[in-house]
Coordinates of C-alpha atoms in Angstrom, one line a residue:
X1 CA -11.9 18.2 -11.4
X2 CA -14.3 15.5 -10.2
X3 CA -13.0 12.2 -10.2
X4 CA -14.8 10.1 -12.9
X5 CA -16.4 13.0 -14.6
X6 CA -18.4 12.0 -17.5
X7 CA -17.6 14.8 -19.8
X8 CA -15.3 15.4 -22.8
X9 CA -11.7 16.2 -22.1
X10 CA -11.1 19.8 -22.1
X11 CA -7.8 19.1 -24.0
X12 CA -9.9 18.0 -26.8
X13 CA -11.7 21.6 -26.8
X14 CA -8.4 23.4 -26.4
X15 CA -6.6 25.0 -29.4
X16 CA -4.7 22.6 -31.5
X17 CA -4.8 20.8 -34.7
X18 CA -8.3 19.4 -35.3
X19 CA -10.0 17.5 -38.1
X20 CA -13.7 17.8 -37.7
X21 CA -16.8 16.5 -39.6
X22 CA -15.5 13.1 -40.4
X23 CA -17.6 10.4 -42.0
X24 CA -20.4 9.1 -39.7
X25 CA -20.4 5.8 -41.3
X26 CA -18.9 3.9 -38.4
X27 CA -16.4 3.8 -35.6
X28 CA -13.0 5.0 -36.1
X29 CA -11.5 2.0 -34.4
X30 CA -13.1 -1.3 -33.2
X31 CA -11.6 -3.4 -30.3
X32 CA -10.3 -6.8 -31.0
X33 CA -13.1 -9.8 -31.0
X34 CA -14.0 -10.7 -27.5
X35 CA -12.4 -7.8 -25.8
X36 CA -15.6 -6.4 -24.7
X37 CA -16.6 -9.4 -23.1
X38 CA -13.5 -9.7 -21.2
X39 CA -13.9 -6.1 -20.0
X40 CA -17.6 -7.0 -18.8
X41 CA -16.1 -10.0 -16.8
X42 CA -13.5 -7.8 -15.2
X43 CA -15.9 -5.1 -14.4
X44 CA -18.3 -7.7 -12.7
X45 CA -15.5 -8.9 -10.6
X46 CA -14.4 -5.4 -9.8
X47 CA -18.0 -4.4 -8.7
X48 CA -18.3 -7.4 -6.5
X49 CA -14.9 -6.7 -4.8
X50 CA -15.9 -3.0 -4.3
X51 CA -19.3 -4.0 -2.7
X52 CA -17.3 -6.3 -0.2
X53 CA -14.6 -3.6 0.5
X54 CA -17.8 -1.2 1.2
X55 CA -19.1 -3.7 3.7
X56 CA -22.4 -3.9 1.6
X57 CA -22.9 -7.6 2.8
X58 CA -26.6 -7.6 2.3
X59 CA -26.4 -6.9 -1.1
X60 CA -23.7 -9.4 -1.9
X61 CA -25.1 -12.2 0.3
X62 CA -28.9 -11.6 -0.2
X63 CA -29.0 -9.6 -3.3
X64 CA -26.3 -11.1 -5.5
X65 CA -26.6 -14.5 -3.7
X66 CA -22.6 -14.6 -4.0
X67 CA -22.0 -17.0 -1.2
X68 CA -20.8 -20.7 -1.3
X69 CA -23.1 -21.3 2.0
X70 CA -26.7 -21.9 2.3
X71 CA -28.7 -19.5 4.4
X72 CA -32.1 -21.1 4.6
X73 CA -33.4 -18.9 7.2
X74 CA -32.2 -15.8 5.2
X75 CA -34.0 -17.0 2.0
X76 CA -37.3 -17.2 3.9
X77 CA -36.6 -14.3 6.3
X78 CA -39.5 -12.6 8.1
X79 CA -37.9 -9.1 7.8
X80 CA -35.3 -9.4 10.6
X81 CA -32.2 -10.6 8.9
X82 CA -29.5 -8.2 10.6
X83 CA -28.0 -11.1 12.5
X84 CA -27.1 -12.8 9.2
X85 CA -25.4 -9.8 7.6
X86 CA -23.5 -8.2 10.7
X87 CA -19.7 -8.4 9.6
X88 CA -16.5 -6.5 10.6
X89 CA -15.3 -4.2 7.9
X90 CA -12.0 -6.2 7.5
X91 CA -11.7 -5.9 3.9
X92 CA -12.2 -2.2 3.7
X93 CA -9.7 -1.7 6.6
X94 CA -7.2 -4.0 4.8
X95 CA -7.6 -2.1 1.5
X96 CA -7.2 1.2 3.2
X97 CA -4.1 0.3 5.0
X98 CA -2.4 -1.3 2.0
X99 CA -2.9 2.3 0.5
X100 CA -1.5 3.7 3.7
X101 CA 1.9 1.8 3.2
X102 CA 2.4 3.1 -0.2
X103 CA 0.8 6.4 -0.2
X104 CA 0.8 7.9 3.3
X105 CA 4.2 9.4 2.8
X106 CA 4.2 11.7 -0.2
X107 CA 6.2 10.4 -3.1
X108 CA 9.5 12.1 -3.9
X109 CA 9.1 13.8 -7.4
X110 CA 12.4 15.3 -9.2
X111 CA 13.2 16.2 -12.7
X112 CA 16.8 15.9 -14.5
X113 CA 19.6 18.4 -14.0
X114 CA 19.0 21.4 -16.0
X115 CA 15.1 21.4 -16.3
X116 CA 14.5 23.8 -13.6
X117 CA 11.3 25.4 -15.4
X118 CA 9.9 21.8 -15.7
X119 CA 10.6 21.2 -12.1
X120 CA 8.7 24.3 -11.0
X121 CA 5.7 23.1 -13.5
X122 CA 5.7 19.8 -12.0
X123 CA 5.3 21.3 -8.5
X124 CA 2.5 23.4 -9.6
X125 CA 0.6 20.4 -11.3
X126 CA 1.2 18.5 -8.0
X127 CA -0.3 21.2 -5.9
X128 CA -3.1 22.1 -8.4
X129 CA -4.2 18.4 -8.7
X130 CA -4.1 17.7 -4.9
X131 CA -2.0 14.8 -6.1
X132 CA -0.7 13.6 -2.7
X133 CA -4.4 13.0 -1.8
X134 CA -5.4 11.9 -5.3
X135 CA -2.5 9.2 -5.1
X136 CA -3.9 7.7 -1.9
X137 CA -7.4 7.6 -3.5
X138 CA -5.8 5.8 -6.4
X139 CA -4.1 3.2 -4.4
X140 CA -7.4 2.4 -2.5
X141 CA -9.0 2.0 -6.0
X142 CA -6.2 -0.1 -7.2
X143 CA -6.4 -2.4 -4.2
X144 CA -10.2 -2.8 -4.5
X145 CA -10.7 -2.8 -8.3
X146 CA -7.2 -3.9 -9.4
X147 CA -6.5 -0.8 -11.6
X148 CA -6.8 3.0 -11.3
X149 CA -6.6 5.3 -14.3
X150 CA -4.8 8.6 -14.1
X151 CA -5.7 10.9 -16.9
X152 CA -4.2 14.4 -17.8
X153 CA -6.6 17.1 -18.6
X154 CA -6.7 21.0 -18.5
X155 CA -8.2 23.4 -16.0
X156 CA -8.3 27.1 -15.9
X157 CA -4.9 27.4 -14.3
X158 CA -3.2 24.7 -16.6
X159 CA -2.7 21.0 -16.8
X160 CA -4.1 18.7 -13.9
X161 CA -3.8 14.9 -13.2
X162 CA -7.3 13.5 -12.4
X163 CA -8.4 10.0 -11.2
X164 CA -10.9 8.5 -13.7
X165 CA -13.9 6.1 -12.7
X166 CA -13.4 2.6 -13.7
X167 CA -17.0 2.6 -14.7
X168 CA -16.2 5.1 -17.4
X169 CA -12.5 4.7 -18.5
X170 CA -11.5 1.3 -19.9
X171 CA -8.2 0.1 -21.1
X172 CA -9.3 -1.5 -24.3
X173 CA -6.4 -1.7 -26.6
X174 CA -3.3 -4.0 -26.6
X175 CA -0.4 -3.6 -24.1
X176 CA 3.0 -2.5 -25.3
X177 CA 6.4 -3.1 -23.9
X178 CA 5.8 -0.8 -21.0
X179 CA 2.7 -2.9 -20.1
X180 CA 0.5 0.1 -20.8
X181 CA -2.4 -0.3 -23.2
X182 CA -2.1 1.4 -26.6
X183 CA -6.0 2.4 -26.7
X184 CA -8.2 3.9 -24.0
X185 CA -11.9 4.5 -24.3
X186 CA -14.1 6.6 -21.9
X187 CA -17.7 5.6 -22.4
X188 CA -20.9 7.0 -20.6
X189 CA -24.3 7.3 -21.5
X190 CA -26.3 10.7 -22.1
X191 CA -30.0 10.9 -21.7
X192 CA -32.0 13.7 -23.5
X193 CA -35.5 14.7 -23.6
X194 CA -37.8 12.9 -26.0
X195 CA -40.7 15.2 -27.2
X196 CA -42.4 12.1 -28.7
X197 CA -42.2 10.3 -25.5
X198 CA -41.7 12.2 -22.5
X199 CA -41.2 9.0 -20.2
X200 CA -38.8 7.3 -22.5
X201 CA -35.7 9.7 -22.8
X202 CA -33.3 9.3 -25.9
X203 CA -30.1 7.6 -24.9
X204 CA -26.7 8.1 -26.6
X205 CA -23.5 6.1 -26.0
X206 CA -20.6 8.7 -25.9
X207 CA -17.1 7.4 -26.7
X208 CA -14.0 9.3 -26.3
X209 CA -11.1 7.4 -27.7
X210 CA -7.4 7.9 -26.9
X211 CA -4.8 6.4 -29.1
X212 CA -1.5 7.2 -31.1
X213 CA -1.8 7.2 -35.0
X214 CA 1.5 7.6 -36.7
X215 CA 3.3 8.7 -33.6
X216 CA 0.7 11.3 -33.0
X217 CA -1.6 11.2 -30.1
X218 CA -5.0 11.8 -30.9
X219 CA -8.6 12.0 -29.2
X220 CA -11.6 10.8 -31.0
X221 CA -15.2 11.7 -30.1
X222 CA -18.2 9.6 -31.1
X223 CA -21.7 9.2 -30.3
X224 CA -24.4 6.3 -31.0
X225 CA -28.0 6.0 -30.4
X226 CA -28.8 3.2 -28.0
X227 CA -31.8 2.1 -25.9
X228 CA -29.4 0.4 -23.2
X229 CA -27.8 1.7 -20.3
X230 CA -24.8 -0.7 -20.9
X231 CA -21.6 1.1 -22.0
X232 CA -19.4 -1.9 -23.2
X233 CA -21.6 -2.4 -26.3
X234 CA -20.1 -3.2 -29.9
X235 CA -20.4 0.2 -31.3
X236 CA -20.3 -1.3 -34.9
X237 CA -23.7 -2.7 -34.2
X238 CA -25.1 0.8 -33.3
X239 CA -25.9 3.9 -35.4
X240 CA -23.6 6.8 -35.2
X241 CA -24.9 10.2 -34.8
X242 CA -23.3 13.7 -34.8
X243 CA -22.1 14.8 -31.8
X244 CA -24.3 18.0 -31.5
X245 CA -27.3 15.6 -31.5
X246 CA -26.0 13.6 -28.5
X247 CA -24.6 16.7 -26.7
X248 CA -27.3 19.2 -27.6
X249 CA -27.0 22.5 -29.2
X250 CA -26.5 24.5 -25.9
X251 CA -23.0 23.1 -25.3
X252 CA -19.9 23.4 -27.2
X253 CA -19.0 20.0 -29.2
X254 CA -15.3 18.8 -29.3
X255 CA -14.0 18.2 -32.8
X256 CA -14.3 14.6 -34.0
X257 CA -10.5 14.2 -34.1
X258 CA -8.0 16.4 -32.2
X259 CA -4.4 16.0 -31.8
X260 CA -2.8 16.3 -28.5
X261 CA 0.8 17.3 -29.6
X262 CA 2.3 14.4 -27.7
X263 CA 3.4 11.1 -29.0
X264 CA 1.7 9.0 -26.4
X265 CA -1.7 8.7 -24.6
X266 CA -3.0 10.9 -21.9
X267 CA -4.0 8.1 -19.7
X268 CA -1.7 5.9 -17.6
X269 CA -2.7 2.7 -15.6
X270 CA -1.7 2.0 -12.1
X271 CA -1.7 -1.7 -10.8
X272 CA -0.1 -3.3 -8.0
X273 CA 0.7 -6.5 -9.5
X274 CA 0.9 -7.8 -13.1
X275 CA 1.0 -11.2 -14.5
X276 CA 2.2 -11.5 -18.1
X277 CA 1.8 -7.7 -18.1
X278 CA -2.0 -7.9 -17.3
X279 CA -3.0 -6.2 -13.9
X280 CA -4.2 -8.7 -11.3
X281 CA -6.6 -7.6 -8.5
X282 CA -5.6 -7.9 -4.8
X283 CA -8.8 -9.9 -4.2
X284 CA -8.8 -13.0 -6.5
X285 CA -11.7 -15.2 -7.0
X286 CA -10.1 -17.5 -4.6
X287 CA -9.7 -14.9 -2.0
X288 CA -13.4 -14.1 -2.4
X289 CA -14.1 -17.7 -1.4
X290 CA -12.1 -17.3 1.7
X291 CA -13.8 -13.9 2.7
X292 CA -17.3 -15.6 1.9
X293 CA -16.2 -18.3 4.7
X294 CA -15.3 -15.4 7.0
X295 CA -18.5 -13.8 6.4
X296 CA -20.4 -17.1 7.0
X297 CA -18.4 -17.7 10.3
X298 CA -19.4 -14.3 11.5
X299 CA -23.2 -14.8 10.6
X300 CA -23.2 -17.9 12.4
X301 CA -21.6 -16.3 15.5
X302 CA -24.1 -13.6 15.2
X303 CA -26.9 -15.9 15.0
X304 CA -25.8 -17.9 18.1
X305 CA -25.7 -14.7 20.2
X306 CA -29.1 -13.9 18.9
X307 CA -30.6 -17.2 20.1
X308 CA -28.5 -17.1 23.3
X309 CA -29.7 -13.6 24.1
X310 CA -33.5 -14.7 23.9
X311 CA -33.7 -18.2 25.6
X312 CA -37.2 -19.9 25.5
X313 CA -39.3 -20.7 28.4
X314 CA -40.7 -24.1 29.4
X315 CA -43.9 -24.1 31.2
X316 CA -46.6 -26.8 32.1
X317 CA -49.0 -27.7 29.5
X318 CA -51.9 -27.1 31.9
X319 CA -50.8 -23.6 32.1
X320 CA -51.3 -22.9 28.6
X321 CA -54.8 -21.5 27.5
X322 CA -55.7 -23.5 24.3
X323 CA -57.9 -20.6 23.0
X324 CA -55.3 -17.8 23.1
X325 CA -52.2 -19.9 23.3
X326 CA -50.9 -17.8 26.1
X327 CA -49.6 -18.8 29.4
X328 CA -51.9 -18.5 32.5
X329 CA -49.8 -18.1 35.8
X330 CA -51.7 -19.4 38.7
X331 CA -50.8 -20.1 42.4
X332 CA -50.0 -23.8 41.2
X333 CA -46.9 -22.6 39.3
X334 CA -45.5 -21.4 42.5
X335 CA -46.7 -24.2 45.0
X336 CA -46.3 -27.3 42.8
X337 CA -42.5 -28.0 42.2
X338 CA -43.5 -30.1 39.1
X339 CA -45.2 -27.2 37.5
X340 CA -42.6 -24.5 37.8
X341 CA -41.5 -22.3 34.9
X342 CA -37.9 -22.8 33.9
X343 CA -35.8 -21.1 30.9
X344 CA -34.2 -23.4 28.5
X345 CA -30.5 -22.1 27.6
X346 CA -29.0 -23.3 24.3
X347 CA -25.6 -24.7 24.8
X348 CA -23.1 -23.6 22.3
X349 CA -19.4 -24.5 21.9
X350 CA -18.2 -21.0 22.0
X351 CA -14.6 -21.9 22.2
X352 CA -14.7 -23.9 18.8
X353 CA -16.6 -21.1 17.2
X354 CA -14.3 -18.4 18.0
X355 CA -11.4 -20.4 17.2
X356 CA -12.7 -21.1 13.8
X357 CA -13.5 -17.5 13.3
X358 CA -10.3 -16.5 14.3
X359 CA -8.7 -18.9 11.7
X360 CA -10.8 -17.8 8.7
X361 CA -10.2 -14.2 9.7
X362 CA -6.4 -14.9 9.7
X363 CA -6.6 -16.8 6.4
X364 CA -8.7 -13.9 4.9
X365 CA -6.0 -11.4 5.7
X366 CA -3.0 -13.6 4.4
X367 CA -5.2 -13.9 1.1
X368 CA -5.1 -10.0 1.1
X369 CA -1.3 -9.6 2.2
X370 CA -2.2 -7.8 5.3
X371 CA -1.1 -8.3 8.9
X372 CA -3.6 -8.3 11.6
X373 CA -1.5 -6.1 13.7
X374 CA -1.6 -3.3 11.5
X375 CA -5.3 -3.2 11.7
X376 CA -5.2 -3.2 15.4
X377 CA -6.6 -6.9 15.5
X378 CA -5.0 -9.8 17.7
X379 CA -5.7 -12.8 15.2
X380 CA -4.2 -16.2 15.8
X381 CA -0.9 -16.5 17.8
X382 CA 0.2 -13.1 16.8
X383 CA -0.3 -10.8 19.7
X384 CA -0.3 -7.0 19.7
X385 CA 3.2 -5.7 19.0
X386 CA 4.5 -3.1 21.6
X387 CA 7.3 -1.6 19.7
X388 CA 7.7 -0.3 16.1
X389 CA 10.5 -2.9 15.4
X390 CA 8.2 -5.8 16.6
X391 CA 5.2 -4.5 14.4
X392 CA 7.5 -4.3 11.4
X393 CA 8.8 -8.0 11.9
X394 CA 5.2 -9.1 12.2
X395 CA 4.1 -7.3 9.1
X396 CA 7.0 -8.3 6.9
X397 CA 5.0 -10.3 4.3
X398 CA 2.6 -7.1 4.0
X399 CA 5.5 -4.8 3.6
X400 CA 6.9 -7.3 1.1
X401 CA 4.0 -7.1 -0.8
X402 CA 3.8 -3.3 -0.6
X403 CA 7.3 -3.2 -1.9
X404 CA 6.4 -5.5 -4.7
X405 CA 4.0 -3.0 -6.1
X406 CA 6.7 -0.2 -6.3
X407 CA 8.2 -1.2 -9.6
X408 CA 4.7 -1.4 -11.1
X409 CA 3.7 2.1 -9.9
X410 CA 6.7 4.2 -10.1
X411 CA 7.0 4.3 -14.0
X412 CA 3.4 5.3 -14.6
X413 CA 3.4 7.9 -12.1
X414 CA 6.5 9.4 -13.7
X415 CA 4.8 9.2 -17.2
X416 CA 1.7 11.0 -15.7
X417 CA 3.9 14.0 -14.7
X418 CA 5.8 14.0 -17.9
X419 CA 2.6 14.0 -19.9
X420 CA 1.2 16.7 -17.8
X421 CA 4.3 18.8 -17.8
X422 CA 4.4 18.2 -21.8
X423 CA 0.9 19.4 -22.2
X424 CA 1.6 22.5 -20.0
X425 CA 4.7 23.4 -22.2
X426 CA 2.4 23.7 -25.3
X427 CA -0.1 26.1 -23.9
X428 CA 0.5 29.7 -24.8
X429 CA 3.5 31.6 -23.2
X430 CA 4.6 28.4 -21.6
X431 CA 7.3 27.0 -23.8
X432 CA 10.1 25.1 -21.9
X433 CA 12.0 22.0 -22.3
X434 CA 10.6 18.8 -21.1
X435 CA 12.9 16.0 -19.8
X436 CA 12.4 12.8 -17.7
X437 CA 10.5 12.8 -14.4
X438 CA 11.5 10.5 -11.5
X439 CA 9.0 9.3 -9.0
X440 CA 10.4 7.6 -5.8
X441 CA 7.7 5.9 -3.3
X442 CA 8.6 5.5 0.4
X443 CA 6.9 2.3 1.6
X444 CA 6.8 1.8 5.3
X445 CA 4.6 1.1 8.3
X446 CA 3.2 4.2 10.1
X447 CA 5.8 5.5 12.7
X448 CA 5.6 7.7 15.7
X449 CA 7.9 10.9 15.4
X450 CA 10.1 9.6 18.3
X451 CA 10.6 6.0 16.4
X452 CA 11.3 7.8 13.3
X453 CA 14.0 10.1 15.0
X454 CA 15.6 7.0 16.8
X455 CA 15.9 5.4 13.4
X456 CA 17.3 8.5 11.6
X457 CA 19.8 8.8 14.6
X458 CA 21.2 5.4 14.3
X459 CA 21.7 5.9 10.6
X460 CA 23.3 9.0 11.1
X461 CA 25.6 7.7 13.7
X462 CA 26.7 4.9 11.4
X463 CA 27.4 7.2 8.6
X464 CA 24.7 6.0 6.5
X465 CA 22.8 9.2 5.9
X466 CA 23.3 13.2 6.2
X467 CA 21.8 15.5 8.7
X468 CA 19.9 17.1 5.9
X469 CA 18.3 13.8 4.7
X470 CA 17.5 13.0 8.4
X471 CA 15.7 16.0 9.0
X472 CA 13.8 15.6 5.6
X473 CA 12.7 12.1 6.9
X474 CA 11.4 13.3 10.1
X475 CA 10.0 17.0 9.3
X476 CA 9.6 16.8 5.6
X477 CA 11.8 18.3 2.6
X478 CA 10.0 21.9 3.0
X479 CA 11.2 22.4 6.6
X480 CA 14.9 21.4 6.0
X481 CA 16.4 24.8 5.5
X482 CA 14.5 26.4 8.2
X483 CA 15.4 23.7 10.7
X484 CA 19.0 23.7 9.6
X485 CA 19.3 27.6 10.1
X486 CA 17.7 27.2 13.5
X487 CA 20.3 24.4 14.4
X488 CA 23.1 26.6 13.3
X489 CA 21.9 29.5 15.3
X490 CA 21.5 27.2 18.4
X491 CA 25.0 25.8 17.9
X492 CA 26.5 29.4 17.5
X493 CA 24.8 30.5 20.6
X494 CA 26.0 27.4 22.7
X495 CA 29.5 28.1 21.2
X496 CA 29.5 31.7 22.5
X497 CA 28.1 30.4 26.0
X498 CA 31.1 28.0 26.1
X499 CA 33.7 30.6 25.3
X500 CA 32.1 33.0 27.8
X501 CA 32.4 30.4 30.5
X502 CA 36.1 29.6 29.6
X503 CA 37.3 33.3 29.5
X504 CA 34.9 34.2 32.3
X505 CA 36.8 31.8 34.5
X506 CA 40.4 33.4 34.1
X507 CA 41.5 36.4 36.3
X508 CA 41.7 39.7 34.6
X509 CA 45.1 40.6 33.1
X510 CA 46.4 44.0 34.5
X511 CA 47.9 46.1 31.9
X512 CA 50.5 48.6 32.8
X513 CA 49.5 52.4 32.8
X514 CA 50.9 54.3 30.0
X515 CA 53.5 56.9 31.0
X516 CA 52.8 60.6 30.4
X517 CA 54.5 62.0 27.5
X518 CA 56.9 64.6 28.3
X519 CA 56.1 68.1 27.4
X520 CA 58.8 70.1 25.6
X521 CA 60.0 73.1 27.7

């Protein structure tokens, strides 16, 4: 299932209680005043942070002019501007490493005792959704854009969890005690051919709303005529049309309202950090200013290297042809020492420039809760760590930030699997009891196998773990039984060898010959 797919949820098309042909007089629900304006501002910040993370510096500095520095030569450039926009992909690497710390090790997912069928279904949903890869993608998106939306849908094989695009899915309602929005809307534009004006297609704003009414989860489908490509419009100002007009007669239209059979929404929100219950992006506006300073320092260094690599030449004025403005070399240039040709080297204070660049790179990483050593950089006074323990010590503030996100991530992840398994239980021939799901994230810096083995060996010797858990940490849960069986076989073979060695060293015991039995005469 494609992430951010702009189509109706298949759950809305599945069998279930539905109410079709509702009144087209207006929207079924409208957001609070000013909410769409807030969402547009958040979207603008997300787009900018995503472009920076993707290394689109030409667009950020020149196209959007989002910089606090004055690049006069860039504004009057002659087409050669690469020296101004060369950057290290510092932000993108930091966002990826932040996701690695949380999602590189697959999370542990379990169900309550006695819910064996649900446990099997959760495992199937995990495999079917490619969840381990999906979760890493979600963490990269949450790092870059502040949030990631996981939505439960249906595939041909059953329920799946998919990652929605933040350009399509919006947390538009108020937040409840669990800090999750009570109303979600997926919005996208449909363009259809316009017979009256072939060059101007007809545009429709499609709205798919997820909310709970009187304790029952519903999905509402709406369509509106629009001339704009903007999706965050006040639908109360638009003309609502039938879904068949927007979708077309050749595609099945979902019911205007369908019930999900659950008492909660099918979409959950992931966020690394919340303040007053509201997600906060990893790259704040203050952090953007520091990243901009880092970009400016890199640009100045690139420009200095550009000028240093192409020095100017000083020649006597008598050797310049006034007609062509070119240099005429003659014998006087090689005989008269006062008319010699020489290069003019520009003197730069390289040490000061590199020191300043080093500092702003360090500050930028601190703003993003990232450690230079995790990215393979040696910034500031921190050298490259030569052991895992030293690297863990250097990265303590980064690990702390990753651990900070765990309480914000585990509950919605558990909700996503509870919702998906509950949806699966409503399918034909799939009835089973649904209980709570527990998700445990394992945050750590990447370790070599030998480092992980030494760590588990210390815990095992201290009596702080079991052999089974230690094997699971090193080789994975799926390999535990096979490895324990192999270890048991090796230990049994070693015991037989030891016994053979002990008994083989003793002299053989001579047993007396049995006397022949007397034969009766």
